mmCIF file of C-alpha atoms in Angstrom:
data_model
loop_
_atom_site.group_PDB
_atom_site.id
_atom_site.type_symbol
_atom_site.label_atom_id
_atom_site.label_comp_id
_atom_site.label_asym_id
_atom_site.label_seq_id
_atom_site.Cartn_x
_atom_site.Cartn_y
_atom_site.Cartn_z
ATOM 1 C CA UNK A 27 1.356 24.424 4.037
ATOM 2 C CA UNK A 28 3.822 24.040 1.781
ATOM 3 C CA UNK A 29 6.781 24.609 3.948
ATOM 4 C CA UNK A 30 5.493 21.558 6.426
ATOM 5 C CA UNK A 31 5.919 19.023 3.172
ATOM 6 C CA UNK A 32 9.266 20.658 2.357
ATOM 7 C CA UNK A 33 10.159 19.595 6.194
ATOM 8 C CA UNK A 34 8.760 16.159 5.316
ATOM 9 C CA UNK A 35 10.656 15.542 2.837
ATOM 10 C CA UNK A 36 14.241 16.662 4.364
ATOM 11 C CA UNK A 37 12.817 15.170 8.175
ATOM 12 C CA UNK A 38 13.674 11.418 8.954
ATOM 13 C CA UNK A 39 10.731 8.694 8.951
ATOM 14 C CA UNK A 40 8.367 7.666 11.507
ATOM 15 C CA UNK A 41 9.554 4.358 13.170
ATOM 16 C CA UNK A 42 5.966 3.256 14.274
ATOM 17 C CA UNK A 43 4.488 0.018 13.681
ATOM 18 C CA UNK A 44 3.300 0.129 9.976
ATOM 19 C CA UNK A 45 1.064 -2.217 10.323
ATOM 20 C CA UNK A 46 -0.645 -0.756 13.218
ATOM 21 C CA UNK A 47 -1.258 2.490 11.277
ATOM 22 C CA UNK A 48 -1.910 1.305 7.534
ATOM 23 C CA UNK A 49 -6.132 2.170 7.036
ATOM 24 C CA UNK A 50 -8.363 0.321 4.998
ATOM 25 C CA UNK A 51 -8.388 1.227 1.471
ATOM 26 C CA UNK A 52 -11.639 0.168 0.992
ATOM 27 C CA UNK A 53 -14.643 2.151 1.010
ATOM 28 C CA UNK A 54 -15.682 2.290 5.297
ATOM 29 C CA UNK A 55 -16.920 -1.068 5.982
ATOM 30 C CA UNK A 56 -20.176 0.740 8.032
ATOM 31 C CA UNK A 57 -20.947 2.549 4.819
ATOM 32 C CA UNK A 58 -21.205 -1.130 2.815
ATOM 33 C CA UNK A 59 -23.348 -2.368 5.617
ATOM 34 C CA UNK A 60 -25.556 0.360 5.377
ATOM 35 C CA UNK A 61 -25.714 -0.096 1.564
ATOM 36 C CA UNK A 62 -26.701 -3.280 2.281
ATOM 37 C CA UNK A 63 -29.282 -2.888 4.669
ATOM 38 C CA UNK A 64 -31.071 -0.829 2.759
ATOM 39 C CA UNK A 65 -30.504 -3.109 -0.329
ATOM 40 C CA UNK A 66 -32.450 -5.864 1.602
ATOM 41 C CA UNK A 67 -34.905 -2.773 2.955
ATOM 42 C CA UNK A 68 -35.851 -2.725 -0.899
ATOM 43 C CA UNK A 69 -36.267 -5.507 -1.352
ATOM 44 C CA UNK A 70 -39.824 -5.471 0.580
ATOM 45 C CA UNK A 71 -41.023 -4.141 -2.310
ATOM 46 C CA UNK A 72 -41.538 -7.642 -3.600
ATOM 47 C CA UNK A 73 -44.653 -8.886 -1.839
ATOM 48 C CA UNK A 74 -43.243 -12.505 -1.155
ATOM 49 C CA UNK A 75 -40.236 -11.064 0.741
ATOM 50 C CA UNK A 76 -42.429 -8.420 2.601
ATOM 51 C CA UNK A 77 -44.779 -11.804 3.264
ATOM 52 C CA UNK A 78 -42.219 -13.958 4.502
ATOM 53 C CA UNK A 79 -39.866 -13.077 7.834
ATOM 54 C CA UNK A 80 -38.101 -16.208 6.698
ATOM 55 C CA UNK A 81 -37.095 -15.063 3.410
ATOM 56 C CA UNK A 82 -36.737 -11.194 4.619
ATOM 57 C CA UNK A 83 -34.213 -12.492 7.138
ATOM 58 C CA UNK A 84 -32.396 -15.038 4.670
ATOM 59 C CA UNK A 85 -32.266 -11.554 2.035
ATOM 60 C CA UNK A 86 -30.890 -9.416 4.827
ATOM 61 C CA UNK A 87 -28.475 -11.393 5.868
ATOM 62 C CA UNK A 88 -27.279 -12.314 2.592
ATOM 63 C CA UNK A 89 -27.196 -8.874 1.534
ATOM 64 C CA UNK A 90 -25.475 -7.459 4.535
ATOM 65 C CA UNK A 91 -22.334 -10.263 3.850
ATOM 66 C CA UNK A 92 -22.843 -9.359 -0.077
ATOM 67 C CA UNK A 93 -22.181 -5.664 0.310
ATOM 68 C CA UNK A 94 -18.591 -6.484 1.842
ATOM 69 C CA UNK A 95 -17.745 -9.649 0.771
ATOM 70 C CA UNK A 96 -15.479 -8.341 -2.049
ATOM 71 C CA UNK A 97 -13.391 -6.690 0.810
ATOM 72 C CA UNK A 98 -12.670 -10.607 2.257
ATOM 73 C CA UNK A 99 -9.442 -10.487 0.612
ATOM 74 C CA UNK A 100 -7.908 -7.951 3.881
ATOM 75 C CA UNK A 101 -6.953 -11.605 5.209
ATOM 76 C CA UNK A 102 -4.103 -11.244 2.727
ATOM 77 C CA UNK A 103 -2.370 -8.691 4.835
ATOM 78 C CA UNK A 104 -1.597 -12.095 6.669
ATOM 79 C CA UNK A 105 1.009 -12.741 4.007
ATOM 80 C CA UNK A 106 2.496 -9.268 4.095
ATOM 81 C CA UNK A 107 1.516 -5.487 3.212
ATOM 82 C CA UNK A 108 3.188 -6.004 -0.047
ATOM 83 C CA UNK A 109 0.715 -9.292 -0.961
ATOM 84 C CA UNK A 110 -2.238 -6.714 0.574
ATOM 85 C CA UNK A 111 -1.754 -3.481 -1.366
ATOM 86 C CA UNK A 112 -0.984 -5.840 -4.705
ATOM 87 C CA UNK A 113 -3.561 -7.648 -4.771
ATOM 88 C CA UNK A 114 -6.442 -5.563 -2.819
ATOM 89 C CA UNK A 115 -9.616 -4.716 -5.063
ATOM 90 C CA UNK A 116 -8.351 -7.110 -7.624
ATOM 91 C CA UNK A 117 -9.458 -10.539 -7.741
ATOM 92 C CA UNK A 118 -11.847 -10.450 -5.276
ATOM 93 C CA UNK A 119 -13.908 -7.288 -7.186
ATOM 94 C CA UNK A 120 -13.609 -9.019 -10.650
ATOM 95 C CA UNK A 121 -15.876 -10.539 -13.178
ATOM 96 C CA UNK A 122 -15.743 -13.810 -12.015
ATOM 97 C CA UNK A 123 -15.625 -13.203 -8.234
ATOM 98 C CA UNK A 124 -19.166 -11.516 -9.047
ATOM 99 C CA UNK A 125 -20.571 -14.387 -10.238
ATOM 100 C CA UNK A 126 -19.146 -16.820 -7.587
ATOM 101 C CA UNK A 127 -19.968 -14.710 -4.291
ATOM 102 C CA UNK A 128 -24.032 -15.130 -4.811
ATOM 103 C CA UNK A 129 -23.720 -18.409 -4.969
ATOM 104 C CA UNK A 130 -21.209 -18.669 -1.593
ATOM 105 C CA UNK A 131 -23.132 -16.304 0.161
ATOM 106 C CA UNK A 132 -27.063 -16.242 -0.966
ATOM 107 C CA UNK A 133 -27.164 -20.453 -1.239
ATOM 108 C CA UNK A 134 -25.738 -21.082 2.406
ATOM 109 C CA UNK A 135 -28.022 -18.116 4.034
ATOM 110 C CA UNK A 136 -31.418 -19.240 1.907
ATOM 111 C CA UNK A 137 -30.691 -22.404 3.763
ATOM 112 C CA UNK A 138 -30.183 -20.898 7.269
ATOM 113 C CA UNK A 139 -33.182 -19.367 7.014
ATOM 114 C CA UNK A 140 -35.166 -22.116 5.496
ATOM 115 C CA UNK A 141 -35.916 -20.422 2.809
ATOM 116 C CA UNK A 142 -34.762 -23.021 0.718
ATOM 117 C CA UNK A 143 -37.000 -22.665 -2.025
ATOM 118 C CA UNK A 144 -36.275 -19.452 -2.553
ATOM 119 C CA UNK A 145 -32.240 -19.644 -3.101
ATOM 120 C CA UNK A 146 -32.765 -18.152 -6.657
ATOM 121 C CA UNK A 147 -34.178 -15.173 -5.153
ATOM 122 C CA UNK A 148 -31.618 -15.063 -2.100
ATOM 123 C CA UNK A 149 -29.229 -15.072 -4.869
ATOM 124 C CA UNK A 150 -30.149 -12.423 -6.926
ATOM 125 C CA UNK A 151 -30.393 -10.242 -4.031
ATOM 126 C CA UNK A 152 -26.870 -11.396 -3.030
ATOM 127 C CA UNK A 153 -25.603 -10.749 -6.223
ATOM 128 C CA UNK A 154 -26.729 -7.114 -6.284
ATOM 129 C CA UNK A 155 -25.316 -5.993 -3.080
ATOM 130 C CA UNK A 156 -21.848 -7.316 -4.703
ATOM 131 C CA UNK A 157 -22.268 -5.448 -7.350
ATOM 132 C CA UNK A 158 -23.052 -2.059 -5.623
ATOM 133 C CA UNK A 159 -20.189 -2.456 -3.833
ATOM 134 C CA UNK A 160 -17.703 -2.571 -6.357
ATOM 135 C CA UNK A 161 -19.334 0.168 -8.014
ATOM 136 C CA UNK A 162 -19.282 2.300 -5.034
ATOM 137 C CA UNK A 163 -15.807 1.360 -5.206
ATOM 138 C CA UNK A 164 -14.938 2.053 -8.822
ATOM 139 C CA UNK A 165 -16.100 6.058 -7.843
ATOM 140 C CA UNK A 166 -13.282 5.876 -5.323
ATOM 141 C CA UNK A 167 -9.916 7.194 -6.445
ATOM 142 C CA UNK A 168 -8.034 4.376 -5.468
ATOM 143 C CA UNK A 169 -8.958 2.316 -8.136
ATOM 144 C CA UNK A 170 -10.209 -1.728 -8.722
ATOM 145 C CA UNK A 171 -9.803 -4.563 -10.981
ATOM 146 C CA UNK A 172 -13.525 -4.828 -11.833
ATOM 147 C CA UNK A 173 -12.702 -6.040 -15.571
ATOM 148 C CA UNK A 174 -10.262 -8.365 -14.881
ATOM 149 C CA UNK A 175 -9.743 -11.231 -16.378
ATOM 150 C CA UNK A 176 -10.310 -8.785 -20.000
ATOM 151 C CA UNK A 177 -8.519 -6.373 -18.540
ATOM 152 C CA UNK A 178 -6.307 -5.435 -16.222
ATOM 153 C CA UNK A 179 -5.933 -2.070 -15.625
ATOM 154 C CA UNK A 180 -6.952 -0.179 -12.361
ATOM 155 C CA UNK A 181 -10.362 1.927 -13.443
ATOM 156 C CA UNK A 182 -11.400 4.653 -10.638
ATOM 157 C CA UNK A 183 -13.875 7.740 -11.081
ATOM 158 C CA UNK A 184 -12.130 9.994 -8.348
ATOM 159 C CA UNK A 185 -16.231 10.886 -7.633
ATOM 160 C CA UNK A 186 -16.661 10.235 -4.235
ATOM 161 C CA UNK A 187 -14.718 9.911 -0.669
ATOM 162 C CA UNK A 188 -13.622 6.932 0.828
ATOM 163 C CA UNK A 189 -16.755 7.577 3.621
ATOM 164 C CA UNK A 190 -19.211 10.085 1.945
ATOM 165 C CA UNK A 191 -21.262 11.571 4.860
ATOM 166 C CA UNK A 192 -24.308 12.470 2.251
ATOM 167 C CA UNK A 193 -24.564 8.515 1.791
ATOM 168 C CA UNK A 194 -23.766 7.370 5.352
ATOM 169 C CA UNK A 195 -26.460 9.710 6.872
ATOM 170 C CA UNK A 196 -29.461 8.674 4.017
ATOM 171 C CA UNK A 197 -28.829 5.061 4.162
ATOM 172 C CA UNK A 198 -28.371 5.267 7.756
ATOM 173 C CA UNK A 199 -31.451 7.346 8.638
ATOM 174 C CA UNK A 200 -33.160 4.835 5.907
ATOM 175 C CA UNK A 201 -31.638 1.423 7.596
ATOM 176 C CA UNK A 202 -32.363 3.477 10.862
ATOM 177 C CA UNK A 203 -35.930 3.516 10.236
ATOM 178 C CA UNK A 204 -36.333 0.126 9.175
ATOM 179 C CA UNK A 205 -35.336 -1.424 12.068
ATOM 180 C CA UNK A 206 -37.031 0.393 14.553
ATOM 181 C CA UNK A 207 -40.007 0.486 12.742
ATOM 182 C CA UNK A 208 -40.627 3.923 11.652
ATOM 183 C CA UNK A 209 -41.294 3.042 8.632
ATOM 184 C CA UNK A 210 -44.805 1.569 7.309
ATOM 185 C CA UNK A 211 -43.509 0.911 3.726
ATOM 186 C CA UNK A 212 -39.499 0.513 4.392
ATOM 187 C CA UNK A 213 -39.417 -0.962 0.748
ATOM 188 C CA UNK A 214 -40.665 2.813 -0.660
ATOM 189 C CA UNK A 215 -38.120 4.609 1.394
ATOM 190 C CA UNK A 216 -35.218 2.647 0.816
ATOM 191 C CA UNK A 217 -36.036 2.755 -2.814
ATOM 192 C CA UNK A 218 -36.092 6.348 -2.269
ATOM 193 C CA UNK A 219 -32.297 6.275 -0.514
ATOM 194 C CA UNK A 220 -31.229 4.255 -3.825
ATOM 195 C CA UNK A 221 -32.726 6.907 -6.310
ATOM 196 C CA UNK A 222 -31.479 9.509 -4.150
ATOM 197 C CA UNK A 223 -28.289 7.737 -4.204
ATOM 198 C CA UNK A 224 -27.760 7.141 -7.943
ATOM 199 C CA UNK A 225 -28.512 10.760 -8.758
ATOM 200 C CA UNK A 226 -25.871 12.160 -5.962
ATOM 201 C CA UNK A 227 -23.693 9.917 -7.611
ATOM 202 C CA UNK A 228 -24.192 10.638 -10.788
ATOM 203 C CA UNK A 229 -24.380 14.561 -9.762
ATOM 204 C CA UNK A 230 -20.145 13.926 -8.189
ATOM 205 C CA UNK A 231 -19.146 12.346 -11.403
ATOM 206 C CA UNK A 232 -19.883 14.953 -14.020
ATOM 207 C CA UNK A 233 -18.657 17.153 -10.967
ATOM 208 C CA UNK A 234 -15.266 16.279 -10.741
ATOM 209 C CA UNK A 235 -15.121 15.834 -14.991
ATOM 210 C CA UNK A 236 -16.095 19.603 -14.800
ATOM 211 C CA UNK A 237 -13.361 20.715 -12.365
ATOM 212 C CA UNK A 238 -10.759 18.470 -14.025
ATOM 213 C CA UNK A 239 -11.407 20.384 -17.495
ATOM 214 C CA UNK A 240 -10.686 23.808 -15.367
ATOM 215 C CA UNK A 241 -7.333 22.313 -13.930
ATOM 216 C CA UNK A 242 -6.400 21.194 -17.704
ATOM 217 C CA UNK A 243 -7.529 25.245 -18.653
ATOM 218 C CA UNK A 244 -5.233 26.266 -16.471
ATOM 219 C CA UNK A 245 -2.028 24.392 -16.801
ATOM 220 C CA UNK A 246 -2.545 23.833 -20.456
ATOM 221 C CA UNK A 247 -1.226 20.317 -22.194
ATOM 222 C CA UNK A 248 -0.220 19.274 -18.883
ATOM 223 C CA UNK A 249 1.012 15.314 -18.968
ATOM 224 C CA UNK A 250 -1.710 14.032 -16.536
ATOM 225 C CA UNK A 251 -4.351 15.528 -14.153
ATOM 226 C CA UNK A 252 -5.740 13.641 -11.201
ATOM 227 C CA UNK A 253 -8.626 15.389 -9.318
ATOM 228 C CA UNK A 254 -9.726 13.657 -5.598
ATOM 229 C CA UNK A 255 -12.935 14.560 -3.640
ATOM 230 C CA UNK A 256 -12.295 16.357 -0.382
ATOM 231 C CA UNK A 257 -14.615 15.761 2.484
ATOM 232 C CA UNK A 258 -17.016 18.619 1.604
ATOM 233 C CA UNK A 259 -18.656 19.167 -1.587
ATOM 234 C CA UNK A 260 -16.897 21.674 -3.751
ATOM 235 C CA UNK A 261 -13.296 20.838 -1.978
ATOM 236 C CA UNK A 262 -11.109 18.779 -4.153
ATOM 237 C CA UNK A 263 -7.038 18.877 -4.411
ATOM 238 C CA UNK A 264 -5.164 18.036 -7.682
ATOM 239 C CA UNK A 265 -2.016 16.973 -8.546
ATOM 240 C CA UNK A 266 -0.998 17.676 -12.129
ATOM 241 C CA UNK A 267 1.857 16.482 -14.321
ATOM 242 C CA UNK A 268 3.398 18.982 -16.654
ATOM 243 C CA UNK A 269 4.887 18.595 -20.000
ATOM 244 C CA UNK A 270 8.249 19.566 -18.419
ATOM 245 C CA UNK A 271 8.025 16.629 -16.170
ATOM 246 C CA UNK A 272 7.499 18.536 -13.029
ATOM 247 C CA UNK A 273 4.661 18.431 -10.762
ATOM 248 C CA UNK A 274 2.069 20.786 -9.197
ATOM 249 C CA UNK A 275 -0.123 20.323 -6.017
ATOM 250 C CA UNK A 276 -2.998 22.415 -5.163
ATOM 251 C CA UNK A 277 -6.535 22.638 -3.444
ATOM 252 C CA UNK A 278 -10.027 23.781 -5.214
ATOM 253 C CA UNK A 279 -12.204 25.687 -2.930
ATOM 254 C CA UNK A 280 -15.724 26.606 -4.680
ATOM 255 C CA UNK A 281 -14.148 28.617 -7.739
ATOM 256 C CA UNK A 282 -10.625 29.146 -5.969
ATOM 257 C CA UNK A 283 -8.107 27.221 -7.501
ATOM 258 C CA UNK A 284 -5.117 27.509 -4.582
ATOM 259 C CA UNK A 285 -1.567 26.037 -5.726
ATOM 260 C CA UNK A 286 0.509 24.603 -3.071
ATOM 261 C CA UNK A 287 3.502 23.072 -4.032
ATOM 262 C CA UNK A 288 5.790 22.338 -7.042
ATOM 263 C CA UNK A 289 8.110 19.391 -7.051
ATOM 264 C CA UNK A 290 10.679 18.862 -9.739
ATOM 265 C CA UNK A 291 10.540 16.148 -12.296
ATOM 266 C CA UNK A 292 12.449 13.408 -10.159
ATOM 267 C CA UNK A 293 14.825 12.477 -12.646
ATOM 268 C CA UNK A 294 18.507 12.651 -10.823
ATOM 269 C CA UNK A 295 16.772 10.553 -7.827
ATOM 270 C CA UNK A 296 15.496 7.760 -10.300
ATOM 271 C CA UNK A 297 19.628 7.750 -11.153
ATOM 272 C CA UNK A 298 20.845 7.074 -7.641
ATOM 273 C CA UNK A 299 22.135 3.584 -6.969
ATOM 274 C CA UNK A 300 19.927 3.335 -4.221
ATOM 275 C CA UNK A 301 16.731 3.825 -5.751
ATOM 276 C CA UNK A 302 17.555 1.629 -8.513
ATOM 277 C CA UNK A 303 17.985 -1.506 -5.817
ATOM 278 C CA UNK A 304 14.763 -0.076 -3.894
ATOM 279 C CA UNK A 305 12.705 -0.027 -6.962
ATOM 280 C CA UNK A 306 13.204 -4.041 -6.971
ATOM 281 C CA UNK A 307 11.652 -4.732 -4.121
ATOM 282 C CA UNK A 308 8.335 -6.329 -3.132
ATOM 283 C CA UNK A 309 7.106 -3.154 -1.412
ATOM 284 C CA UNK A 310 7.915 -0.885 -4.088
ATOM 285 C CA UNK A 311 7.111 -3.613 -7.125
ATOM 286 C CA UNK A 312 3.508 -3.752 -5.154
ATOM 287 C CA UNK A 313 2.880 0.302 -5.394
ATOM 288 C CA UNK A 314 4.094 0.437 -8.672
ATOM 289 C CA UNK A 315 1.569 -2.220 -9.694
ATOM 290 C CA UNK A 316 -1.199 0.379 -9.529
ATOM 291 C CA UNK A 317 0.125 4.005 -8.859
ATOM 292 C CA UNK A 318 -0.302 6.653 -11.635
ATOM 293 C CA UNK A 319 1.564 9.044 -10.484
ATOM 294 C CA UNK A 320 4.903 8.235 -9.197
ATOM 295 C CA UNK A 321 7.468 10.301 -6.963
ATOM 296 C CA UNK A 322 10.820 8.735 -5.550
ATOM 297 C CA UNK A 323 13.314 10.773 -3.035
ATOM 298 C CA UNK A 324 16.192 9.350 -1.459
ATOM 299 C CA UNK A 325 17.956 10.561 1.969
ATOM 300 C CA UNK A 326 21.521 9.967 3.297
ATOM 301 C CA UNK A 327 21.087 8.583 6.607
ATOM 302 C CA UNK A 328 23.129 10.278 9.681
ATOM 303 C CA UNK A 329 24.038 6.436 10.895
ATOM 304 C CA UNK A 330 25.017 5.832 7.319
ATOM 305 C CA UNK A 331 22.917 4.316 4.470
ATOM 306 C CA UNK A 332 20.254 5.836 2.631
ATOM 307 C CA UNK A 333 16.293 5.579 3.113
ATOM 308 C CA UNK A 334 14.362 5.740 -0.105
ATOM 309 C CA UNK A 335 10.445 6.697 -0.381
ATOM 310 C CA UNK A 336 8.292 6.220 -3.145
ATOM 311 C CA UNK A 337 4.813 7.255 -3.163
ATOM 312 C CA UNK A 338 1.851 7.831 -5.426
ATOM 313 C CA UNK A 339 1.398 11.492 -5.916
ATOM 314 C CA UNK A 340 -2.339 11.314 -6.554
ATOM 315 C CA UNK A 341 -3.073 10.614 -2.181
ATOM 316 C CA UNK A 342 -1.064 13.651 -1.136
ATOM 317 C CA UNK A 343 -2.046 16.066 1.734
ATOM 318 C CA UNK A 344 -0.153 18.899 3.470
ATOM 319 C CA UNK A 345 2.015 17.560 5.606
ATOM 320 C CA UNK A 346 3.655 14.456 4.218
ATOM 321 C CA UNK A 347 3.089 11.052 1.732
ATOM 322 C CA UNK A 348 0.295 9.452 3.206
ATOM 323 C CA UNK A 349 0.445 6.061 1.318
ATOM 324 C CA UNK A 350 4.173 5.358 0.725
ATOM 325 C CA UNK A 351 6.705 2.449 0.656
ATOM 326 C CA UNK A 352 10.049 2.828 2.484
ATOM 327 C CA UNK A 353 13.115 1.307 1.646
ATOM 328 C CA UNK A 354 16.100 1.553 4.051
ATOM 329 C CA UNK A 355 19.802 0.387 3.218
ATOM 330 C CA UNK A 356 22.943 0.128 4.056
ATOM 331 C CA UNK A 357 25.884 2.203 2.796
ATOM 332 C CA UNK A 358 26.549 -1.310 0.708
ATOM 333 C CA UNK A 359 22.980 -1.005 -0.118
ATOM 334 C CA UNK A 360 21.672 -3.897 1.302
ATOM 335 C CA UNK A 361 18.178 -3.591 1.687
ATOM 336 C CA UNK A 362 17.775 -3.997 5.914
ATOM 337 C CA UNK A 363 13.908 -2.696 6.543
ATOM 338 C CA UNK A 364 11.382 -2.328 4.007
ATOM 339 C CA UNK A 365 7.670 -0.690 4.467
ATOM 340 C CA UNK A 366 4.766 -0.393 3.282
ATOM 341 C CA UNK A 367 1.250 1.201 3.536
ATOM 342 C CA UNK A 368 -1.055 4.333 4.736
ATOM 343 C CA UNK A 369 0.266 6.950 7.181
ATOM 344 C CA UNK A 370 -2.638 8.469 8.404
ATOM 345 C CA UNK A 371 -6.096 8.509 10.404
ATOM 346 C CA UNK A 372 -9.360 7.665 8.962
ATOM 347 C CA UNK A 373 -10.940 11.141 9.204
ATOM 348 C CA UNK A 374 -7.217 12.474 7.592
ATOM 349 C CA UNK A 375 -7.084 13.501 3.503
ATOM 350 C CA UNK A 376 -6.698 12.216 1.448
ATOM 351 C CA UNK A 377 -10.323 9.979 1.456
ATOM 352 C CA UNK A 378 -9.386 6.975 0.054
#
């Protein structure tokens, strides 16, 4: 495995579309459906929703648009990857978007519904279903705003995939039920899924805190240590950040701890001339807005110039930089094609 990233890194770049490869870095847009299906399943629990189709319908619909509202803001990749990957998770997933969705969402769908008289209600419901989803998001590893305007910085648990399948298959066998009618009490089983839900998620998170403490046993004071959720429980890979600067890649099977790679502390690339101009950039000003872990390499190009690549270290995987910006210029370094975004397939690692 290693020797396939070592031919990344001296191999020249993919010319495909960006655009048409870059994958959602939000959490799978079924999974917040389901989340909110099941949301709006529980909600039958109250005996004036589980009365009323009216209001059931004005709840589910209002919960269904609540659980992905926050992810609205993808209609900035109209203005550019850059303006996408900046601002994505940020605004939209913050303090005050929270309290301003219910309001957009539960008071227009109350009314659709003519359940007028219960907007409050619609509203609270609404209001939830926002909330689950950025928490679902916050035990992502790509991170989210969800204190901002106090604070800015980009908070992520590292808990849980992108997609979990443990989630997708309860809430979907849950939702599942509801709708064709399975169920006889749909409010008692999707209150089930959401217990069953909060203790799986609570179960990941002291999880990965446990396996991070054995990477920091076993690399000692190390700088940093970043710890992502593979597909299947037990699987993780790490990336950790020596005191010497360099860094060390590596997979967690079970109790196997299997190193991969070692890449040297990237200091005589920072120095180049041409990473210097690529660093001020709107692609690379964008990843460096939120990355923790940052790795530059430059490459002399056979047509002349020099591509440089900057990536976050934390979303690597075997075979190359998955998320990445991509800077190409001239031998005058003149910046002629900049890039953007996430190299890989849904079902690829790293789940984020």
């Amino acid at each position: 495995m290693a020797a396939s990233l070592k031919r990344y890194k001296k191999a020249a770049p993919s010319h495909h579309n960006l655009l048409e490869r870059q994958e959602r870095e939000a959490m799978d847009t079924v999974s917040h459906l389901l989340f909110g299906a099941t949301l709006a399943g529980m909600a039958h629990l109250q005996p004036e929703v589980a009365a009323d189709p009216a209001l059931s319908a004005a709840i589910l619909t209002a919960a269904l648009i609540g659980s992905h509202a926050p992810d609205f803001d993808s209609a900035l990749r109209l203005k550019g990857p850059d303006a996408y990957v900046k601002h994505h998770r940020g605004f939209s997933h913050s303090i005050p978007a929270l309290l301003v969705w219910p309001f957009l969402i539960g008071g227009p769908s109350s009314w659709l519904w003519g359940a007028g008289e219960h907007a409050a209600l619609v509203c609270a419901w609404t209001f939830a279903a926002v909330v689950l989803h950025v928490l679902f998001d916050l035990t992502n590893a790509y991170g989210v705003q969800c204190l901002w305007p106090f604070r800015r910085k980009w908070l992520h648990l590292d808990a849980l995939c992108l997609t979990d399948i443990a989630l997708v298959l309860l809430h979907g066998i849950a939702a599942g039920g509801w709708a064709l009618g399975v169920w006889a009490d749909p409010g008692a089983v999707c209150l089930a899924a959401w217990v069953a839900t909060a203790v799986y998620a609570v179960w990941r998170t002291v999880h990965h805190a446990i396996v991070v403490r054995r990477v920091k046993r076993r690399f000692g004071r190390p700088l940093a240590v970043h710890v992502l959720p593979g597909l299947w429980w037990f699987n993780w890979q790490y990336v950790v950040q020596a005191d010497t600067g360099e860094f060390h890649l590596g997979v967690i099977q079970g109790r196997r701890m299997l190193p991969f790679d070692t890449l040297p502390k990237p200091q005589d690339a920072e120095e180049h001339a041409c990473v210097r101009v690529s660093r001020g950039t709107a692609n690379v000003q964008a990843l460096l807005r939120f990355a923790k872990r940052v790795y530059v390499k430059w490459q002399a190009q056979q047509d002349g110039g020099f591509l440089v690549t900057w990536t976050d270290l934390r979303f690597w995987r075997d075979k190359d930089w998955p998320f990445r910006a991509e800077v190409r210029l001239d031998d005058k370094l003149n910046v002629v094609e900049q890039r953007i975004g996430w190299h890989k397939k849904a079902w690829e690692p790293p789940y984020v």
